[in-house]
Amino acid sequence: MVGMTAGVRHTKTRPDTGDPRLIALVALKSTRLVTVALANNTARIVWAVMARGEVYQVRHPAALAGIDLNSGAGLLREL
């Protein structure tokens, strides 16, 4: 897995290959702020999985289909 900062920088230089949610964040916020938000989100997921003794399961992309990128959903809500 590529580092978070490298992933964000890659998204800035090659937006056609990135996650649309990350592209929207990078367009509005600085690289450092987006990287910290992603790291914080990842840490909360890891803590929740460990605390509950669960196995991590990636959300299916169809579950994200209804998210409006301009509404402030997801990580933008935390910033």
PDB file of N, CA, C and O in Angstrom:
ATOM      1  N   MET A   1       0.848  -1.190   0.000  1.00  0.00           N
ATOM      2  CA  MET A   1       0.000   0.000   0.000  1.00  0.00           C
ATOM      3  C   MET A   1       0.882   1.238   0.000  1.00  0.00           C
ATOM      4  O   MET A   1       1.886   1.307   0.688  1.00  0.00           O
ATOM      5  N   VAL A   2       0.497   2.191  -0.763  1.00  0.00           N
ATOM      6  CA  VAL A   2       1.235   3.437  -0.841  1.00  0.00           C
ATOM      7  C   VAL A   2       0.896   4.291   0.384  1.00  0.00           C
ATOM      8  O   VAL A   2      -0.181   4.165   0.961  1.00  0.00           O
ATOM      9  N   GLY A   3       1.820   5.127   0.805  1.00  0.00           N
ATOM     10  CA  GLY A   3       1.581   6.000   1.950  1.00  0.00           C
ATOM     11  C   GLY A   3       0.461   6.983   1.672  1.00  0.00           C
ATOM     12  O   GLY A   3       0.134   7.280   0.521  1.00  0.00           O
ATOM     13  N   MET A   4      -0.130   7.515   2.727  1.00  0.00           N
ATOM     14  CA  MET A   4      -1.271   8.415   2.549  1.00  0.00           C
ATOM     15  C   MET A   4      -0.888   9.705   1.846  1.00  0.00           C
ATOM     16  O   MET A   4      -1.596  10.153   0.948  1.00  0.00           O
ATOM     17  N   THR A   5       0.233  10.297   2.224  1.00  0.00           N
ATOM     18  CA  THR A   5       0.649  11.539   1.570  1.00  0.00           C
ATOM     19  C   THR A   5       0.947  11.294   0.102  1.00  0.00           C
ATOM     20  O   THR A   5       0.565  12.090  -0.763  1.00  0.00           O
ATOM     21  N   ALA A   6       1.637  10.203  -0.192  1.00  0.00           N
ATOM     22  CA  ALA A   6       1.932   9.876  -1.589  1.00  0.00           C
ATOM     23  C   ALA A   6       0.649   9.649  -2.376  1.00  0.00           C
ATOM     24  O   ALA A   6       0.539  10.053  -3.535  1.00  0.00           O
ATOM     25  N   GLY A   7      -0.325   9.000  -1.769  1.00  0.00           N
ATOM     26  CA  GLY A   7      -1.601   8.767  -2.440  1.00  0.00           C
ATOM     27  C   GLY A   7      -2.343  10.052  -2.738  1.00  0.00           C
ATOM     28  O   GLY A   7      -2.924  10.220  -3.807  1.00  0.00           O
ATOM     29  N   VAL A   8      -2.312  10.992  -1.796  1.00  0.00           N
ATOM     30  CA  VAL A   8      -2.976  12.277  -1.995  1.00  0.00           C
ATOM     31  C   VAL A   8      -2.257  13.063  -3.093  1.00  0.00           C
ATOM     32  O   VAL A   8      -2.889  13.651  -3.968  1.00  0.00           O
ATOM     33  N   ARG A   9      -0.933  13.072  -3.061  1.00  0.00           N
ATOM     34  CA  ARG A   9      -0.171  13.781  -4.100  1.00  0.00           C
ATOM     35  C   ARG A   9      -0.408  13.163  -5.473  1.00  0.00           C
ATOM     36  O   ARG A   9      -0.509  13.869  -6.473  1.00  0.00           O
ATOM     37  N   HIS A  10      -0.503  11.846  -5.528  1.00  0.00           N
ATOM     38  CA  HIS A  10      -0.777  11.164  -6.792  1.00  0.00           C
ATOM     39  C   HIS A  10      -2.152  11.573  -7.323  1.00  0.00           C
ATOM     40  O   HIS A  10      -2.333  11.780  -8.524  1.00  0.00           O
ATOM     41  N   THR A  11      -3.108  11.705  -6.428  1.00  0.00           N
ATOM     42  CA  THR A  11      -4.451  12.118  -6.819  1.00  0.00           C
ATOM     43  C   THR A  11      -4.438  13.534  -7.387  1.00  0.00           C
ATOM     44  O   THR A  11      -5.175  13.833  -8.323  1.00  0.00           O
ATOM     45  N   LYS A  12      -3.582  14.393  -6.818  1.00  0.00           N
ATOM     46  CA  LYS A  12      -3.491  15.763  -7.332  1.00  0.00           C
ATOM     47  C   LYS A  12      -2.900  15.801  -8.733  1.00  0.00           C
ATOM     48  O   LYS A  12      -3.322  16.591  -9.566  1.00  0.00           O
ATOM     49  N   THR A  13      -1.914  14.948  -8.987  1.00  0.00           N
ATOM     50  CA  THR A  13      -1.249  14.976 -10.293  1.00  0.00           C
ATOM     51  C   THR A  13      -1.967  14.134 -11.342  1.00  0.00           C
ATOM     52  O   THR A  13      -1.851  14.413 -12.529  1.00  0.00           O
ATOM     53  N   ARG A  14      -2.686  13.102 -10.912  1.00  0.00           N
ATOM     54  CA  ARG A  14      -3.397  12.216 -11.848  1.00  0.00           C
ATOM     55  C   ARG A  14      -4.833  12.010 -11.376  1.00  0.00           C
ATOM     56  O   ARG A  14      -5.213  10.919 -10.950  1.00  0.00           O
ATOM     57  N   PRO A  15      -5.663  13.038 -11.424  1.00  0.00           N
ATOM     58  CA  PRO A  15      -7.038  12.924 -10.908  1.00  0.00           C
ATOM     59  C   PRO A  15      -7.900  11.903 -11.637  1.00  0.00           C
ATOM     60  O   PRO A  15      -8.881  11.413 -11.076  1.00  0.00           O
ATOM     61  N   ASP A  16      -7.530  11.543 -12.862  1.00  0.00           N
ATOM     62  CA  ASP A  16      -8.331  10.585 -13.622  1.00  0.00           C
ATOM     63  C   ASP A  16      -8.249   9.178 -13.046  1.00  0.00           C
ATOM     64  O   ASP A  16      -9.106   8.342 -13.321  1.00  0.00           O
ATOM     65  N   THR A  17      -7.243   8.899 -12.217  1.00  0.00           N
ATOM     66  CA  THR A  17      -7.072   7.558 -11.655  1.00  0.00           C
ATOM     67  C   THR A  17      -7.475   7.474 -10.185  1.00  0.00           C
ATOM     68  O   THR A  17      -7.425   6.396  -9.602  1.00  0.00           O
ATOM     69  N   GLY A  18      -7.866   8.580  -9.588  1.00  0.00           N
ATOM     70  CA  GLY A  18      -8.139   8.598  -8.156  1.00  0.00           C
ATOM     71  C   GLY A  18      -9.591   8.372  -7.790  1.00  0.00           C
ATOM     72  O   GLY A  18     -10.485   8.345  -8.632  1.00  0.00           O
ATOM     73  N   ASP A  19      -9.804   8.216  -6.492  1.00  0.00           N
ATOM     74  CA  ASP A  19     -11.133   8.078  -5.923  1.00  0.00           C
ATOM     75  C   ASP A  19     -11.844   9.434  -6.023  1.00  0.00           C
ATOM     76  O   ASP A  19     -11.285  10.452  -5.611  1.00  0.00           O
ATOM     77  N   PRO A  20     -13.061   9.479  -6.550  1.00  0.00           N
ATOM     78  CA  PRO A  20     -13.764  10.761  -6.705  1.00  0.00           C
ATOM     79  C   PRO A  20     -13.931  11.530  -5.394  1.00  0.00           C
ATOM     80  O   PRO A  20     -13.869  12.758  -5.384  1.00  0.00           O
ATOM     81  N   ARG A  21     -14.113  10.814  -4.287  1.00  0.00           N
ATOM     82  CA  ARG A  21     -14.253  11.503  -3.003  1.00  0.00           C
ATOM     83  C   ARG A  21     -12.955  12.181  -2.602  1.00  0.00           C
ATOM     84  O   ARG A  21     -12.946  13.298  -2.097  1.00  0.00           O
ATOM     85  N   LEU A  22     -11.835  11.515  -2.853  1.00  0.00           N
ATOM     86  CA  LEU A  22     -10.529  12.084  -2.538  1.00  0.00           C
ATOM     87  C   LEU A  22     -10.213  13.258  -3.459  1.00  0.00           C
ATOM     88  O   LEU A  22      -9.667  14.273  -3.017  1.00  0.00           O
ATOM     89  N   ILE A  23     -10.588  13.159  -4.717  1.00  0.00           N
ATOM     90  CA  ILE A  23     -10.379  14.252  -5.662  1.00  0.00           C
ATOM     91  C   ILE A  23     -11.138  15.496  -5.200  1.00  0.00           C
ATOM     92  O   ILE A  23     -10.620  16.610  -5.252  1.00  0.00           O
ATOM     93  N   ALA A  24     -12.366  15.311  -4.725  1.00  0.00           N
ATOM     94  CA  ALA A  24     -13.159  16.433  -4.231  1.00  0.00           C
ATOM     95  C   ALA A  24     -12.512  17.068  -3.008  1.00  0.00           C
ATOM     96  O   ALA A  24     -12.484  18.296  -2.877  1.00  0.00           O
ATOM     97  N   LEU A  25     -11.972  16.260  -2.114  1.00  0.00           N
ATOM     98  CA  LEU A  25     -11.295  16.789  -0.933  1.00  0.00           C
ATOM     99  C   LEU A  25     -10.056  17.581  -1.307  1.00  0.00           C
ATOM    100  O   LEU A  25      -9.827  18.680  -0.804  1.00  0.00           O
ATOM    101  N   VAL A  26      -9.245  17.020  -2.196  1.00  0.00           N
ATOM    102  CA  VAL A  26      -7.997  17.664  -2.601  1.00  0.00           C
ATOM    103  C   VAL A  26      -8.278  18.995  -3.299  1.00  0.00           C
ATOM    104  O   VAL A  26      -7.509  19.942  -3.178  1.00  0.00           O
ATOM    105  N   ALA A  27      -9.388  19.083  -3.999  1.00  0.00           N
ATOM    106  CA  ALA A  27      -9.740  20.326  -4.682  1.00  0.00           C
ATOM    107  C   ALA A  27     -10.081  21.431  -3.690  1.00  0.00           C
ATOM    108  O   ALA A  27      -9.918  22.613  -3.996  1.00  0.00           O
ATOM    109  N   LEU A  28     -10.544  21.055  -2.511  1.00  0.00           N
ATOM    110  CA  LEU A  28     -10.992  22.049  -1.530  1.00  0.00           C
ATOM    111  C   LEU A  28      -9.996  22.315  -0.413  1.00  0.00           C
ATOM    112  O   LEU A  28     -10.014  23.395   0.186  1.00  0.00           O
ATOM    113  N   LYS A  29      -9.164  21.348  -0.098  1.00  0.00           N
ATOM    114  CA  LYS A  29      -8.293  21.449   1.080  1.00  0.00           C
ATOM    115  C   LYS A  29      -6.841  21.183   0.706  1.00  0.00           C
ATOM    116  O   LYS A  29      -6.542  20.619  -0.339  1.00  0.00           O
ATOM    117  N   SER A  30      -5.933  21.535   1.607  1.00  0.00           N
ATOM    118  CA  SER A  30      -4.509  21.317   1.364  1.00  0.00           C
ATOM    119  C   SER A  30      -4.160  19.834   1.476  1.00  0.00           C
ATOM    120  O   SER A  30      -4.870  19.054   2.113  1.00  0.00           O
ATOM    121  N   THR A  31      -3.042  19.464   0.866  1.00  0.00           N
ATOM    122  CA  THR A  31      -2.581  18.074   0.892  1.00  0.00           C
ATOM    123  C   THR A  31      -2.392  17.595   2.328  1.00  0.00           C
ATOM    124  O   THR A  31      -2.800  16.499   2.690  1.00  0.00           O
ATOM    125  N   ARG A  32      -1.783  18.411   3.146  1.00  0.00           N
ATOM    126  CA  ARG A  32      -1.520  18.020   4.535  1.00  0.00           C
ATOM    127  C   ARG A  32      -2.815  17.791   5.307  1.00  0.00           C
ATOM    128  O   ARG A  32      -2.952  16.813   6.043  1.00  0.00           O
ATOM    129  N   LEU A  33      -3.793  18.671   5.128  1.00  0.00           N
ATOM    130  CA  LEU A  33      -5.065  18.536   5.834  1.00  0.00           C
ATOM    131  C   LEU A  33      -5.805  17.272   5.401  1.00  0.00           C
ATOM    132  O   LEU A  33      -6.354  16.545   6.232  1.00  0.00           O
ATOM    133  N   VAL A  34      -5.806  17.002   4.103  1.00  0.00           N
ATOM    134  CA  VAL A  34      -6.460  15.794   3.589  1.00  0.00           C
ATOM    135  C   VAL A  34      -5.751  14.551   4.119  1.00  0.00           C
ATOM    136  O   VAL A  34      -6.398  13.586   4.524  1.00  0.00           O
ATOM    137  N   THR A  35      -4.427  14.565   4.143  1.00  0.00           N
ATOM    138  CA  THR A  35      -3.660  13.423   4.641  1.00  0.00           C
ATOM    139  C   THR A  35      -3.968  13.154   6.110  1.00  0.00           C
ATOM    140  O   THR A  35      -4.174  12.005   6.511  1.00  0.00           O
ATOM    141  N   VAL A  36      -4.021  14.198   6.909  1.00  0.00           N
ATOM    142  CA  VAL A  36      -4.327  14.038   8.337  1.00  0.00           C
ATOM    143  C   VAL A  36      -5.752  13.519   8.520  1.00  0.00           C
ATOM    144  O   VAL A  36      -6.008  12.648   9.360  1.00  0.00           O
ATOM    145  N   ALA A  37      -6.692  14.017   7.722  1.00  0.00           N
ATOM    146  CA  ALA A  37      -8.077  13.548   7.810  1.00  0.00           C
ATOM    147  C   ALA A  37      -8.170  12.067   7.460  1.00  0.00           C
ATOM    148  O   ALA A  37      -8.876  11.300   8.125  1.00  0.00           O
ATOM    149  N   LEU A  38      -7.449  11.638   6.420  1.00  0.00           N
ATOM    150  CA  LEU A  38      -7.452  10.220   6.035  1.00  0.00           C
ATOM    151  C   LEU A  38      -6.825   9.353   7.120  1.00  0.00           C
ATOM    152  O   LEU A  38      -7.323   8.270   7.435  1.00  0.00           O
ATOM    153  N   ALA A  39      -5.717   9.826   7.698  1.00  0.00           N
ATOM    154  CA  ALA A  39      -5.067   9.071   8.762  1.00  0.00           C
ATOM    155  C   ALA A  39      -5.978   8.949   9.981  1.00  0.00           C
ATOM    156  O   ALA A  39      -6.069   7.886  10.601  1.00  0.00           O
ATOM    157  N   ASN A  40      -6.669  10.024  10.321  1.00  0.00           N
ATOM    158  CA  ASN A  40      -7.591  10.013  11.444  1.00  0.00           C
ATOM    159  C   ASN A  40      -8.745   9.043  11.189  1.00  0.00           C
ATOM    160  O   ASN A  40      -9.123   8.255  12.072  1.00  0.00           O
ATOM    161  N   ASN A  41      -9.279   9.072   9.998  1.00  0.00           N
ATOM    162  CA  ASN A  41     -10.371   8.170   9.635  1.00  0.00           C
ATOM    163  C   ASN A  41      -9.908   6.712   9.706  1.00  0.00           C
ATOM    164  O   ASN A  41     -10.619   5.850  10.238  1.00  0.00           O
ATOM    165  N   THR A  42      -8.727   6.445   9.191  1.00  0.00           N
ATOM    166  CA  THR A  42      -8.180   5.088   9.227  1.00  0.00           C
ATOM    167  C   THR A  42      -7.968   4.624  10.665  1.00  0.00           C
ATOM    168  O   THR A  42      -8.291   3.484  11.015  1.00  0.00           O
ATOM    169  N   ALA A  43      -7.454   5.505  11.510  1.00  0.00           N
ATOM    170  CA  ALA A  43      -7.229   5.153  12.914  1.00  0.00           C
ATOM    171  C   ALA A  43      -8.543   4.813  13.622  1.00  0.00           C
ATOM    172  O   ALA A  43      -8.610   3.862  14.410  1.00  0.00           O
ATOM    173  N   ARG A  44      -9.603   5.569  13.331  1.00  0.00           N
ATOM    174  CA  ARG A  44     -10.907   5.276  13.951  1.00  0.00           C
ATOM    175  C   ARG A  44     -11.454   3.936  13.485  1.00  0.00           C
ATOM    176  O   ARG A  44     -12.023   3.177  14.272  1.00  0.00           O
ATOM    177  N   ILE A  45     -11.261   3.623  12.211  1.00  0.00           N
ATOM    178  CA  ILE A  45     -11.724   2.330  11.685  1.00  0.00           C
ATOM    179  C   ILE A  45     -10.966   1.194  12.351  1.00  0.00           C
ATOM    180  O   ILE A  45     -11.561   0.211  12.816  1.00  0.00           O
ATOM    181  N   VAL A  46      -9.636   1.325  12.426  1.00  0.00           N
ATOM    182  CA  VAL A  46      -8.812   0.279  13.045  1.00  0.00           C
ATOM    183  C   VAL A  46      -9.197   0.093  14.504  1.00  0.00           C
ATOM    184  O   VAL A  46      -9.348  -1.040  14.985  1.00  0.00           O
ATOM    185  N   TRP A  47      -9.387   1.190  15.233  1.00  0.00           N
ATOM    186  CA  TRP A  47      -9.757   1.086  16.643  1.00  0.00           C
ATOM    187  C   TRP A  47     -11.104   0.374  16.802  1.00  0.00           C
ATOM    188  O   TRP A  47     -11.258  -0.509  17.654  1.00  0.00           O
ATOM    189  N   ALA A  48     -12.085   0.737  15.979  1.00  0.00           N
ATOM    190  CA  ALA A  48     -13.408   0.122  16.081  1.00  0.00           C
ATOM    191  C   ALA A  48     -13.352  -1.374  15.779  1.00  0.00           C
ATOM    192  O   ALA A  48     -13.983  -2.180  16.472  1.00  0.00           O
ATOM    193  N   VAL A  49     -12.589  -1.752  14.774  1.00  0.00           N
ATOM    194  CA  VAL A  49     -12.464  -3.169  14.421  1.00  0.00           C
ATOM    195  C   VAL A  49     -11.799  -3.933  15.561  1.00  0.00           C
ATOM    196  O   VAL A  49     -12.257  -5.006  15.950  1.00  0.00           O
ATOM    197  N   MET A  50     -10.732  -3.371  16.115  1.00  0.00           N
ATOM    198  CA  MET A  50     -10.019  -4.052  17.207  1.00  0.00           C
ATOM    199  C   MET A  50     -10.873  -4.112  18.466  1.00  0.00           C
ATOM    200  O   MET A  50     -10.907  -5.137  19.144  1.00  0.00           O
ATOM    201  N   ALA A  51     -11.553  -3.015  18.794  1.00  0.00           N
ATOM    202  CA  ALA A  51     -12.356  -2.969  20.017  1.00  0.00           C
ATOM    203  C   ALA A  51     -13.512  -3.962  19.976  1.00  0.00           C
ATOM    204  O   ALA A  51     -13.901  -4.524  20.991  1.00  0.00           O
ATOM    205  N   ARG A  52     -14.062  -4.182  18.793  1.00  0.00           N
ATOM    206  CA  ARG A  52     -15.196  -5.098  18.656  1.00  0.00           C
ATOM    207  C   ARG A  52     -14.773  -6.515  18.316  1.00  0.00           C
ATOM    208  O   ARG A  52     -15.606  -7.418  18.262  1.00  0.00           O
ATOM    209  N   GLY A  53     -13.497  -6.705  18.040  1.00  0.00           N
ATOM    210  CA  GLY A  53     -13.008  -8.031  17.678  1.00  0.00           C
ATOM    211  C   GLY A  53     -13.554  -8.513  16.345  1.00  0.00           C
ATOM    212  O   GLY A  53     -13.725  -9.706  16.135  1.00  0.00           O
ATOM    213  N   GLU A  54     -13.817  -7.584  15.439  1.00  0.00           N
ATOM    214  CA  GLU A  54     -14.393  -7.932  14.148  1.00  0.00           C
ATOM    215  C   GLU A  54     -13.308  -8.103  13.088  1.00  0.00           C
ATOM    216  O   GLU A  54     -12.143  -7.811  13.322  1.00  0.00           O
ATOM    217  N   VAL A  55     -13.724  -8.532  11.929  1.00  0.00           N
ATOM    218  CA  VAL A  55     -12.856  -8.612  10.764  1.00  0.00           C
ATOM    219  C   VAL A  55     -13.247  -7.460   9.852  1.00  0.00           C
ATOM    220  O   VAL A  55     -14.430  -7.246   9.575  1.00  0.00           O
ATOM    221  N   TYR A  56     -12.253  -6.717   9.376  1.00  0.00           N
ATOM    222  CA  TYR A  56     -12.530  -5.563   8.517  1.00  0.00           C
ATOM    223  C   TYR A  56     -13.097  -6.013   7.182  1.00  0.00           C
ATOM    224  O   TYR A  56     -12.582  -6.929   6.555  1.00  0.00           O
ATOM    225  N   GLN A  57     -14.171  -5.351   6.759  1.00  0.00           N
ATOM    226  CA  GLN A  57     -14.768  -5.622   5.458  1.00  0.00           C
ATOM    227  C   GLN A  57     -14.903  -4.306   4.703  1.00  0.00           C
ATOM    228  O   GLN A  57     -15.478  -3.355   5.206  1.00  0.00           O
ATOM    229  N   VAL A  58     -14.361  -4.262   3.502  1.00  0.00           N
ATOM    230  CA  VAL A  58     -14.434  -3.062   2.674  1.00  0.00           C
ATOM    231  C   VAL A  58     -15.873  -2.861   2.245  1.00  0.00           C
ATOM    232  O   VAL A  58     -16.545  -3.806   1.845  1.00  0.00           O
ATOM    233  N   ARG A  59     -16.334  -1.612   2.328  1.00  0.00           N
ATOM    234  CA  ARG A  59     -17.694  -1.315   1.870  1.00  0.00           C
ATOM    235  C   ARG A  59     -17.757  -1.451   0.366  1.00  0.00           C
ATOM    236  O   ARG A  59     -16.857  -1.060  -0.348  1.00  0.00           O
ATOM    237  N   HIS A  60     -18.821  -1.985  -0.091  1.00  0.00           N
ATOM    238  CA  HIS A  60     -19.029  -2.157  -1.529  1.00  0.00           C
ATOM    239  C   HIS A  60     -19.234  -0.786  -2.171  1.00  0.00           C
ATOM    240  O   HIS A  60     -19.949   0.047  -1.629  1.00  0.00           O
ATOM    241  N   PRO A  61     -18.627  -0.524  -3.338  1.00  0.00           N
ATOM    242  CA  PRO A  61     -18.788   0.772  -3.998  1.00  0.00           C
ATOM    243  C   PRO A  61     -20.238   1.173  -4.233  1.00  0.00           C
ATOM    244  O   PRO A  61     -20.551   2.349  -4.233  1.00  0.00           O
ATOM    245  N   ALA A  62     -21.128   0.212  -4.404  1.00  0.00           N
ATOM    246  CA  ALA A  62     -22.546   0.535  -4.617  1.00  0.00           C
ATOM    247  C   ALA A  62     -23.128   1.231  -3.395  1.00  0.00           C
ATOM    248  O   ALA A  62     -24.050   2.031  -3.513  1.00  0.00           O
ATOM    249  N   ALA A  63     -22.585   0.957  -2.217  1.00  0.00           N
ATOM    250  CA  ALA A  63     -23.076   1.602  -1.005  1.00  0.00           C
ATOM    251  C   ALA A  63     -22.727   3.084  -1.001  1.00  0.00           C
ATOM    252  O   ALA A  63     -23.350   3.873  -0.298  1.00  0.00           O
ATOM    253  N   LEU A  64     -21.735   3.480  -1.783  1.00  0.00           N
ATOM    254  CA  LEU A  64     -21.313   4.870  -1.837  1.00  0.00           C
ATOM    255  C   LEU A  64     -21.966   5.637  -2.978  1.00  0.00           C
ATOM    256  O   LEU A  64     -21.762   6.835  -3.113  1.00  0.00           O
ATOM    257  N   ALA A  65     -22.757   4.979  -3.795  1.00  0.00           N
ATOM    258  CA  ALA A  65     -23.306   5.590  -5.002  1.00  0.00           C
ATOM    259  C   ALA A  65     -24.186   6.793  -4.707  1.00  0.00           C
ATOM    260  O   ALA A  65     -24.239   7.731  -5.494  1.00  0.00           O
ATOM    261  N   GLY A  66     -24.852   6.821  -3.560  1.00  0.00           N
ATOM    262  CA  GLY A  66     -25.761   7.912  -3.247  1.00  0.00           C
ATOM    263  C   GLY A  66     -25.101   9.110  -2.603  1.00  0.00           C
ATOM    264  O   GLY A  66     -25.774  10.076  -2.269  1.00  0.00           O
ATOM    265  N   ILE A  67     -23.786   9.111  -2.429  1.00  0.00           N
ATOM    266  CA  ILE A  67     -23.108  10.213  -1.761  1.00  0.00           C
ATOM    267  C   ILE A  67     -22.933  11.376  -2.721  1.00  0.00           C
ATOM    268  O   ILE A  67     -22.422  11.220  -3.818  1.00  0.00           O
ATOM    269  N   ASP A  68     -23.374  12.551  -2.299  1.00  0.00           N
ATOM    270  CA  ASP A  68     -23.187  13.766  -3.091  1.00  0.00           C
ATOM    271  C   ASP A  68     -21.863  14.389  -2.671  1.00  0.00           C
ATOM    272  O   ASP A  68     -21.697  14.798  -1.530  1.00  0.00           O
ATOM    273  N   LEU A  69     -20.914  14.461  -3.587  1.00  0.00           N
ATOM    274  CA  LEU A  69     -19.575  14.956  -3.262  1.00  0.00           C
ATOM    275  C   LEU A  69     -19.574  16.424  -2.870  1.00  0.00           C
ATOM    276  O   LEU A  69     -18.681  16.886  -2.180  1.00  0.00           O
ATOM    277  N   ASN A  70     -20.564  17.176  -3.275  1.00  0.00           N
ATOM    278  CA  ASN A  70     -20.609  18.598  -2.977  1.00  0.00           C
ATOM    279  C   ASN A  70     -21.363  18.918  -1.690  1.00  0.00           C
ATOM    280  O   ASN A  70     -21.442  20.059  -1.300  1.00  0.00           O
ATOM    281  N   SER A  71     -21.916  17.904  -1.039  1.00  0.00           N
ATOM    282  CA  SER A  71     -22.731  18.151   0.145  1.00  0.00           C
ATOM    283  C   SER A  71     -21.922  18.231   1.420  1.00  0.00           C
ATOM    284  O   SER A  71     -22.453  18.549   2.473  1.00  0.00           O
ATOM    285  N   GLY A  72     -20.638  17.917   1.371  1.00  0.00           N
ATOM    286  CA  GLY A  72     -19.837  17.923   2.590  1.00  0.00           C
ATOM    287  C   GLY A  72     -19.891  16.591   3.304  1.00  0.00           C
ATOM    288  O   GLY A  72     -19.551  16.495   4.466  1.00  0.00           O
ATOM    289  N   ALA A  73     -20.327  15.549   2.619  1.00  0.00           N
ATOM    290  CA  ALA A  73     -20.435  14.232   3.231  1.00  0.00           C
ATOM    291  C   ALA A  73     -19.057  13.644   3.464  1.00  0.00           C
ATOM    292  O   ALA A  73     -18.085  14.015   2.823  1.00  0.00           O
ATOM    293  N   GLY A  74     -18.991  12.689   4.360  1.00  0.00           N
ATOM    294  CA  GLY A  74     -17.751  11.954   4.577  1.00  0.00           C
ATOM    295  C   GLY A  74     -16.696  12.759   5.305  1.00  0.00           C
ATOM    296  O   GLY A  74     -16.988  13.410   6.306  1.00  0.00           O
ATOM    297  N   LEU A  75     -15.475  12.750   4.805  1.00  0.00           N
ATOM    298  CA  LEU A  75     -14.361  13.397   5.477  1.00  0.00           C
ATOM    299  C   LEU A  75     -14.511  14.896   5.576  1.00  0.00           C
ATOM    300  O   LEU A  75     -14.052  15.501   6.541  1.00  0.00           O
ATOM    301  N   LEU A  76     -15.146  15.539   4.612  1.00  0.00           N
ATOM    302  CA  LEU A  76     -15.295  16.990   4.668  1.00  0.00           C
ATOM    303  C   LEU A  76     -16.093  17.416   5.882  1.00  0.00           C
ATOM    304  O   LEU A  76     -15.870  18.482   6.428  1.00  0.00           O
ATOM    305  N   ARG A  77     -17.012  16.586   6.322  1.00  0.00           N
ATOM    306  CA  ARG A  77     -17.826  16.904   7.486  1.00  0.00           C
ATOM    307  C   ARG A  77     -16.946  17.055   8.716  1.00  0.00           C
ATOM    308  O   ARG A  77     -17.221  17.853   9.606  1.00  0.00           O
ATOM    309  N   GLU A  78     -15.833  16.316   8.785  1.00  0.00           N
ATOM    310  CA  GLU A  78     -14.962  16.336   9.940  1.00  0.00           C
ATOM    311  C   GLU A  78     -14.025  17.518   9.928  1.00  0.00           C
ATOM    312  O   GLU A  78     -13.455  17.865  10.946  1.00  0.00           O
ATOM    313  N   LEU A  79     -13.790  18.123   8.779  1.00  0.00           N
ATOM    314  CA  LEU A  79     -12.812  19.200   8.677  1.00  0.00           C
ATOM    315  C   LEU A  79     -13.454  20.468   9.054  1.00  0.00           C
ATOM    316  O   LEU A  79     -13.741  21.361   9.138  1.00  0.00           O
TER     317      LEU A  79
END
